Structure formats: structure tokens, C-alpha cells
Amino acid sequence: MVDVDGLQFDAQVSRRIEAVYTTPDVVEQRLAVRAALALRPGDRVLDIGVGPGLLAAEMAGEVGPDGRICGIDISDSMLAIARTRADVPGGPGIELEQASVDRIPYPAESFDVVVSTQVFEYVEDVAGALREVRRVLRPAGRVVLLDTDWGSMVWRSTDDVRMARVLTAFEDHLADPHLPRTLADVLVKTGFTPTHQQVVPILNTGYEQRTFSGGLIDIVSDFVPGHGDVTAAETTAWADDLRGLGDSYFFSLNRYLFVASAL
């Protein structure tokens, strides 16, 4: 994860992100990412935006003791959580550094695979970041990216006007809330050949806190007051409305997975 203007991944937000990333929805998402990665023993992997380290720890088990897993993040709080998962039985110790995607602290051709989930939609210069990814990949190395098109969200509410205001305000924390629509083109322009694309949907029916969207309510509620003229009282009413829907609750969102090979 990364820090962006207005949404700071401090200790509280980082713990909320970790909780969301342990829900069945995101566990299933990681399975899709790992299938796309198709890691082999001995692979050298960089995780950009390592966050709480869940994916990095799973990858360490796959590459084994002869492999390498490095993770970068610009959030101290996220790195602190990731460090609790840095020692993986049967895998290499996960190497963690504070750094951003626009200045990756590794030499050219250091990695066989670069993976990044839910990061590039926060990046202002996506092409520049991908050129930096290309630099640290060996020839014919692979990049695996997962990002969300927030325009794909369907979230039931008793007040659709308020819902639209809240979600529009929440988009203020993103550089490009619709990045997947153009990401394949940018990959080609920066020296990659896309080899696989797929949708990774999230669907929650019936309200439960231990779901992706249940946790997202808290994250949205922390951020949106003061953005787009949305007030704290309006945000509280929005969250209370969703939690009160019970079995009538409905949420869906599409994330998109891209795999590309470095030329």
C-alpha cells in the first residue's frame, strides 16, 4: 500500500487494511494472483506495495529457500506489520524496504517477477513507474498487476444520491479510479507484452463485518468527511444505513488482473 494525499496509511488505517486483507474475499483474490504468478522454486520476486505482507509470505513458501522475496512500501506502519510475517518456514527471509515504485532500490535485472496489487491506481505517473519495473526485471521477466475500476461498484443503499456523493468523495484518494481501462495500453507503450487479463470480482450479499465491503465501510468513513462537501454526519448516516440493511445488503466490485512479459 501507499500513502496518498488525504489517505494516510497510519497505524490505525494499516490495521484496518490488514483486517480487510484477511477476509475470505481477499484471500480468494490472492489465490487468483498466485495462480497468475505461477511461481517456481528459486524465483526472485519483488512485491511493490507489500502492505501487511500476506502475499509476500505466501510467495516465500512457493519460491523456497533458494528463492528471494523483496517487498517495498512507503508506509512505516504497513512495513511494521509486514515484518511480523518476514520469517517463513521453508522460505527465504522476506527483505523489506521503505521505497516507492518510482524509485525502486534494486539494480537492473534483479527479479524474475514483479507483482503489485492495489497500488498503480494511486500512482500519478503510471508509465514512469512501469519503466522502473521494467528496469529491475530480467529479460522476459513478468509483471503481475491487480487494480480496481471503482466505476464497476454496485452498492445498495436507501439513498442513492448520498451514496453517489460519498463514493465520488472517496475517489479523491486515487490518482486514477478507472486505471484498468487503460492499463494494457500503458504496458505496451512501456516495453511489455500483455499475456493474460481477467476480472477478479468481489460479491457480498447480506451485511457482515468480516467481508471486503464490511471493512471498506470503515475505511471510507475515515476518509470522506470534508471531501466533496460530504460532512461527518452524512458519512455516519451512510454507514449506519448500509449496516442496517441486513439480508438486503448488496455489494459488488470488479478488480482486474494483468500479466505481461518484459520484452
Coordinates of C-alpha atoms in Angstrom, one line a residue:
M1 CA 0.0 0.0 0.0
V2 CA 1.0 3.6 -0.5
D3 CA 0.3 6.9 1.2
V4 CA -1.6 9.4 -0.9
D5 CA -2.8 12.9 -0.3
G6 CA -5.6 12.7 2.3
L7 CA -5.4 9.0 2.9
Q8 CA -2.5 8.2 5.2
F9 CA -1.7 4.6 6.0
D10 CA -1.0 5.3 9.6
A11 CA -1.2 2.5 12.3
Q12 CA -5.0 2.6 12.6
V13 CA -5.7 2.5 8.9
S14 CA -2.9 -0.1 8.3
R15 CA -4.6 -2.4 10.9
R16 CA -8.0 -1.9 9.1
I17 CA -6.3 -2.7 5.8
E18 CA -4.8 -5.9 7.3
A19 CA -8.2 -6.9 8.6
V20 CA -9.8 -6.4 5.2
Y21 CA -7.0 -8.4 3.6
T22 CA -7.7 -11.4 5.8
T23 CA -11.4 -11.6 4.8
P24 CA -12.4 -14.6 2.6
D25 CA -12.9 -12.1 -0.3
V26 CA -9.3 -11.0 -0.4
V27 CA -7.9 -14.5 0.5
E28 CA -9.7 -15.7 -2.7
Q29 CA -8.2 -12.7 -4.6
R30 CA -4.7 -13.7 -3.5
L31 CA -5.3 -17.2 -4.8
A32 CA -6.1 -15.7 -8.3
V33 CA -2.9 -13.6 -8.1
R34 CA -0.8 -16.5 -7.1
A35 CA -2.2 -18.6 -9.9
A36 CA -1.3 -15.9 -12.3
L37 CA 2.2 -15.6 -10.8
A38 CA 2.9 -19.3 -11.3
L39 CA 6.0 -19.1 -9.1
R40 CA 8.7 -21.7 -9.2
P41 CA 11.3 -22.7 -6.6
G42 CA 14.2 -20.3 -6.9
D43 CA 12.3 -17.4 -8.4
R44 CA 13.3 -13.8 -7.4
V45 CA 10.2 -11.7 -6.7
L46 CA 9.5 -8.1 -5.9
D47 CA 6.3 -7.1 -4.2
I48 CA 5.5 -3.4 -4.8
G49 CA 3.3 -2.1 -2.1
V50 CA 3.8 -5.1 0.2
G51 CA 1.3 -3.9 2.7
P52 CA 0.7 -6.3 5.6
G53 CA 2.9 -8.9 4.0
L54 CA 0.3 -11.6 3.4
L55 CA 1.0 -12.2 -0.2
A56 CA 4.8 -11.9 0.3
A57 CA 4.6 -14.6 3.0
E58 CA 2.6 -16.9 0.7
M59 CA 5.1 -16.4 -2.1
A60 CA 8.0 -17.1 0.1
G61 CA 6.7 -20.6 0.7
E62 CA 6.4 -21.1 -3.0
V63 CA 9.9 -19.9 -4.1
G64 CA 11.5 -21.9 -1.3
P65 CA 14.9 -21.3 0.4
D66 CA 16.7 -20.7 -2.8
G67 CA 14.3 -18.0 -3.9
R68 CA 14.1 -14.3 -3.0
I69 CA 11.2 -12.2 -1.9
C70 CA 11.6 -8.5 -1.5
G71 CA 8.9 -6.1 -0.6
I72 CA 8.7 -2.3 -0.7
D73 CA 6.2 0.1 0.7
I74 CA 6.3 3.8 1.6
S75 CA 4.2 3.3 4.8
D76 CA 6.2 2.7 8.0
S77 CA 3.0 1.2 9.6
M78 CA 2.5 -1.3 6.8
L79 CA 6.1 -2.3 6.9
A80 CA 5.9 -2.9 10.7
I81 CA 3.0 -5.3 10.1
A82 CA 4.8 -7.0 7.2
R83 CA 7.9 -7.6 9.4
T84 CA 5.8 -9.8 11.7
R85 CA 5.5 -12.1 8.6
A86 CA 9.1 -11.9 7.4
D87 CA 10.2 -15.3 8.6
V88 CA 8.5 -18.1 6.6
P89 CA 9.4 -21.7 7.4
G90 CA 10.9 -23.3 4.3
G91 CA 11.2 -20.0 2.5
P92 CA 13.7 -17.1 2.3
G93 CA 13.6 -14.3 4.8
I94 CA 11.4 -11.6 3.3
E95 CA 13.5 -8.4 2.6
L96 CA 11.6 -5.2 3.3
E97 CA 12.5 -1.7 2.4
Q98 CA 10.8 1.7 2.6
A99 CA 10.6 2.9 -1.0
S100 CA 8.1 3.9 -3.7
V101 CA 7.5 2.5 -7.2
D102 CA 9.0 5.5 -8.9
R103 CA 12.4 4.8 -7.4
I104 CA 12.9 1.1 -6.8
P105 CA 16.0 0.5 -4.7
Y106 CA 17.4 -2.5 -6.6
P107 CA 19.8 -2.9 -9.5
A108 CA 18.7 -3.6 -13.1
E109 CA 17.6 -7.1 -13.8
S110 CA 17.3 -8.1 -10.2
F111 CA 14.0 -10.0 -10.4
D112 CA 12.2 -12.7 -12.4
V113 CA 8.8 -11.5 -11.3
V114 CA 7.3 -8.2 -10.1
V115 CA 3.8 -8.2 -8.5
S116 CA 1.8 -5.3 -7.3
T117 CA -1.8 -5.3 -6.0
Q118 CA -3.9 -2.2 -5.5
V119 CA -1.0 0.2 -6.0
F120 CA -0.9 1.6 -9.5
E121 CA -4.3 3.3 -9.2
Y122 CA -2.6 5.5 -6.7
V123 CA 0.3 6.4 -8.9
E124 CA 0.4 9.7 -10.8
D125 CA 2.9 8.6 -13.5
V126 CA 2.0 5.0 -14.3
A127 CA 4.2 4.9 -17.4
G128 CA 7.2 6.1 -15.4
A129 CA 6.5 3.5 -12.7
L130 CA 6.3 0.7 -15.3
R131 CA 9.5 1.8 -16.8
E132 CA 11.1 1.4 -13.4
V133 CA 9.5 -2.0 -13.1
R134 CA 10.9 -2.9 -16.5
R135 CA 14.4 -1.8 -15.3
V136 CA 14.5 -4.2 -12.4
L137 CA 13.1 -7.2 -14.3
R138 CA 15.3 -9.6 -16.1
P139 CA 14.7 -10.1 -19.9
A140 CA 11.5 -12.0 -20.4
G141 CA 10.6 -11.4 -16.8
R142 CA 6.9 -11.0 -15.8
V143 CA 4.9 -8.3 -14.1
V144 CA 1.5 -9.1 -12.5
L145 CA -0.7 -6.2 -11.6
L146 CA -4.1 -6.1 -9.9
D147 CA -6.1 -2.9 -9.7
T148 CA -9.7 -1.8 -9.3
D149 CA -12.1 0.0 -11.6
W150 CA -14.1 1.8 -9.0
G151 CA -16.7 2.6 -11.6
S152 CA -17.7 -1.0 -11.5
M153 CA -19.0 -0.8 -8.0
V154 CA -22.7 -1.6 -7.2
W155 CA -23.6 -0.9 -3.6
R156 CA -27.2 -0.9 -2.5
S157 CA -28.4 2.0 -0.3
T158 CA -31.7 3.5 0.7
D159 CA -30.4 6.9 -0.5
D160 CA -28.7 6.6 -3.9
V161 CA -27.9 10.4 -4.1
R162 CA -26.0 10.2 -0.8
M163 CA -24.3 7.0 -1.9
A164 CA -23.1 8.7 -5.1
R165 CA -21.8 11.7 -3.2
V166 CA -19.9 9.5 -0.7
L167 CA -18.3 7.3 -3.4
T168 CA -17.3 10.3 -5.5
A169 CA -15.7 11.8 -2.5
F170 CA -13.8 8.6 -1.8
E171 CA -12.3 8.6 -5.3
D172 CA -10.4 11.7 -4.2
H173 CA -7.8 9.4 -2.6
L174 CA -6.9 7.8 -6.0
A175 CA -4.8 9.1 -8.9
D176 CA -6.9 7.1 -11.4
P177 CA -10.0 5.3 -10.1
H178 CA -10.5 3.7 -13.5
L179 CA -7.0 2.6 -14.3
P180 CA -7.8 -0.9 -15.6
R181 CA -9.5 0.7 -18.7
T182 CA -6.1 2.0 -20.0
L183 CA -3.5 -0.2 -18.2
A184 CA -3.0 -2.7 -21.1
D185 CA -2.1 0.2 -23.4
V186 CA 0.4 1.7 -21.0
L187 CA 2.0 -1.7 -20.5
V188 CA 2.6 -2.0 -24.3
K189 CA 4.0 1.5 -24.5
T190 CA 6.5 0.9 -21.7
G191 CA 8.0 -2.3 -23.2
F192 CA 5.7 -5.1 -22.0
T193 CA 3.7 -7.7 -23.9
P194 CA 0.3 -8.4 -22.1
T195 CA -0.2 -12.2 -22.0
H196 CA -3.2 -12.5 -19.7
Q197 CA -6.1 -10.4 -18.4
Q198 CA -9.0 -11.4 -16.2
V199 CA -11.6 -10.0 -13.9
V200 CA -11.5 -10.8 -10.2
P201 CA -14.9 -10.0 -8.8
I202 CA -16.0 -9.4 -5.2
L203 CA -19.6 -10.0 -4.3
N204 CA -21.1 -9.6 -0.8
T205 CA -24.8 -10.3 -0.2
G206 CA -26.1 -9.8 3.3
Y207 CA -24.2 -7.5 5.6
E208 CA -21.2 -9.0 7.5
Q209 CA -18.3 -7.0 9.0
R210 CA -15.9 -9.8 8.1
T211 CA -16.2 -9.1 4.3
F212 CA -14.3 -6.8 2.0
S213 CA -17.1 -4.3 1.8
G214 CA -17.8 -4.5 5.6
G215 CA -14.3 -3.4 6.2
L216 CA -14.4 -0.9 3.4
I217 CA -17.2 1.0 5.2
D218 CA -14.8 1.9 8.0
I219 CA -12.1 3.0 5.6
V220 CA -14.5 5.1 3.5
S221 CA -15.9 6.6 6.7
D222 CA -12.5 7.7 7.9
F223 CA -11.6 9.4 4.7
V224 CA -14.6 11.1 3.1
P225 CA -15.7 13.8 5.7
G226 CA -14.5 17.1 4.2
H227 CA -14.1 15.7 0.7
G228 CA -16.6 16.8 -1.9
D229 CA -18.6 18.7 0.7
V230 CA -19.5 15.4 2.5
T231 CA -20.0 16.0 6.2
A232 CA -19.2 13.7 9.1
A233 CA -22.9 13.5 9.9
E234 CA -23.7 12.5 6.3
T235 CA -21.0 9.9 6.4
T236 CA -22.2 8.4 9.7
A237 CA -25.8 8.2 8.2
W238 CA -24.4 6.5 5.1
A239 CA -22.5 3.8 7.1
D240 CA -25.5 3.2 9.5
D241 CA -27.8 2.8 6.5
L242 CA -25.6 0.1 5.0
R243 CA -25.1 -1.8 8.2
G244 CA -28.8 -1.8 8.8
L245 CA -29.7 -3.4 5.5
G246 CA -29.1 -6.9 6.9
D247 CA -30.1 -9.6 4.4
S248 CA -31.0 -6.9 1.8
Y249 CA -27.4 -5.7 1.7
F250 CA -25.7 -6.0 -1.7
F251 CA -22.1 -5.1 -2.9
S252 CA -20.2 -6.0 -5.9
L253 CA -16.9 -4.7 -7.4
N254 CA -14.6 -5.7 -10.2
R255 CA -10.8 -5.9 -9.9
Y256 CA -8.7 -6.6 -12.9
L257 CA -5.6 -8.8 -13.2
F258 CA -3.0 -8.1 -15.8
V259 CA 0.0 -10.3 -16.6
A260 CA 2.7 -9.0 -19.0
S261 CA 6.1 -10.1 -20.2
A262 CA 9.1 -7.8 -20.4
L263 CA 10.4 -7.5 -24.0

